[in-house]
Amino acid sequence: MTGQVVQAYKFAMDLTPAQGRDLSRHAGAARLAYNWGLARIKANLSQREAERSYGIVNDDLTPPVNWSLYSLRREWNQAKHQVAPWWSECSKEAYNTGLDQLARALKNWSDSSKGTRKGKRVGFPRFKSKRKATRSVRFTTGTIRVEADRRRLTLPKVGTLKTHESTRKLQRRIQVGTARVLSVTVRQESGRWFASLTCRVDRNDPSPTRPDAVVGVDVGIKALAVLSDGTVVDNPHHHTNALRKLRRLSRTVSRRQGPDRRTGQAPSNRWHKANRTRNRVHHQVTNQRRDGLHKLTTELAATHGTVVVEDLHVSGMLANRKLARHVADAGFAEVRRQLTYKTQWRGGSLVVADRWFASSKTCSDCGAVKAKLALSERTFVCTECGVVLGRDLNAARNLAALVERYVAGSGSETQNGRGADRKTGLVPAGGCEAFTPHRDDSRVRRGLSPSNR
Ligand SMILES: [Zn+2]
């Protein structure tokens, strides 16, 4: 598959203390601009609200403040001499970052309350706190350069920063002209600074080696994943150890005097210290797992023409407070996200089974569906045909079979009693929404929807 994609390259940074402070200052400037704009808009909204309550007609109200990025920026440029006399110490991109975040937040809120935005209800933006807000700045213009020594990055006003890893993969692309940097976001995560370079990249990936092959993937707890061909992909070996360590550290944190919103109790220094340690290990665990998942999804997209995953971990919807389950669920969303773009790059397709498709409870051999299957039951024993299988393997096989049946049946008109819906069939990413499962059709053909995210 050839084509242009927007893709990010993320590098950990090795900064001097002075450079770290400089970036923190930029992030602070972004936060200031955000809070300044929000305060203005809030004041304006409540002014209009109050005037309305006095019975003033709409035309005589104080005019509303425009919250597009363009006008926010214009207002800011007039106000900055008063609000932040030191504004020239930071790049203008810093203030732009904050105002852009605000404009987006307000748009999301207004779209959400008008009902034109999908998903969970978005509340009115809140002020960013100095202690809690993520420190980040986005540079879109000015000198953005990936240096030829593949070890350094140059940003406007901030100067040249050292990267922890080699930028070889990106730099090589820039050199031959198959990548162009659109913007750079510098962000502090768990105490460490990272730079994400959003690039437009000309990709030329080979097609999957087995374009007709179908594979079902069940993201597991014990193993990283189980494939429908019986392959068990193990977790990275140090991952289990780190997970145990994380569990221990979390216990320590909960024994310390933590913050309490109701009583207004401030956390102790010992809590802060333990929490920092815990967060660091948590970051490690996430990274190790993500690394494993990346290797898995790259491999899958390279070898199989069609990959099938579940929409949402059905068992994950049951309340399960186990840490391992929690981590596995996070990995599950990650697998889907990675497969979406990796299959697209290679011209393969990703199929997402409907969340009501009972992949764990269905027998992959005879198709009988169990009414109940406890989470603790790690082996699937069919009461109808007596087949004994690993729980995850059974689920993975059902996912793969879902597509195989689909492809085989796509010629007949009455496959699911709702012929029209089948048109939305095996479209690779970018297709249509899910179709509702047919009522009478309890066994196999619970809905099948192509991914479009
Ligand atoms: Zn069976």
mmCIF file with all atom_site columns, C-alpha atoms and ligand atoms in Angstrom, residues 363-368 380 382-387, ligand 1:
data_model
loop_
_atom_site.group_PDB
_atom_site.id
_atom_site.type_symbol
_atom_site.label_atom_id
_atom_site.label_alt_id
_atom_site.label_comp_id
_atom_site.label_asym_id
_atom_site.label_entity_id
_atom_site.label_seq_id
_atom_site.pdbx_PDB_ins_code
_atom_site.Cartn_x
_atom_site.Cartn_y
_atom_site.Cartn_z
_atom_site.occupancy
_atom_site.B_iso_or_equiv
_atom_site.pdbx_formal_charge
_atom_site.auth_seq_id
_atom_site.auth_comp_id
_atom_site.auth_asym_id
_atom_site.auth_atom_id
_atom_site.pdbx_PDB_model_num
ATOM   1  C  CA . CYS A 1 363 ? -18.313 -23.184 21.415 1.00 0.00 ? 363 CYS A CA 1
ATOM   2  C  CA . SER A 1 364 ? -15.925 -22.718 18.490 1.00 0.00 ? 364 SER A CA 1
ATOM   3  C  CA . ASP A 1 365 ? -16.540 -26.324 17.490 1.00 0.00 ? 365 ASP A CA 1
ATOM   4  C  CA . CYS A 1 366 ? -20.323 -26.800 17.404 1.00 0.00 ? 366 CYS A CA 1
ATOM   5  C  CA . GLY A 1 367 ? -21.620 -23.266 17.953 1.00 0.00 ? 367 GLY A CA 1
ATOM   6  C  CA . ALA A 1 368 ? -23.555 -23.927 21.164 1.00 0.00 ? 368 ALA A CA 1
ATOM   7  C  CA . PHE A 1 380 ? -13.938 -23.898 27.951 1.00 0.00 ? 380 PHE A CA 1
ATOM   8  C  CA . CYS A 1 382 ? -18.697 -27.579 25.820 1.00 0.00 ? 382 CYS A CA 1
ATOM   9  C  CA . THR A 1 383 ? -21.740 -29.273 27.314 1.00 0.00 ? 383 THR A CA 1
ATOM   10 C  CA . GLU A 1 384 ? -23.077 -30.097 23.834 1.00 0.00 ? 384 GLU A CA 1
ATOM   11 C  CA . CYS A 1 385 ? -20.151 -31.681 22.031 1.00 0.00 ? 385 CYS A CA 1
ATOM   12 C  CA . GLY A 1 386 ? -17.669 -32.082 24.873 1.00 0.00 ? 386 GLY A CA 1
ATOM   13 C  CA . VAL A 1 387 ? -14.819 -30.113 23.305 1.00 0.00 ? 387 VAL A CA 1
HETATM 14 ZN ZN . ZN  B 2 .   ? -19.444 -27.679 21.317 1.00 0.00 ? 1   ZN  B ZN 1
#
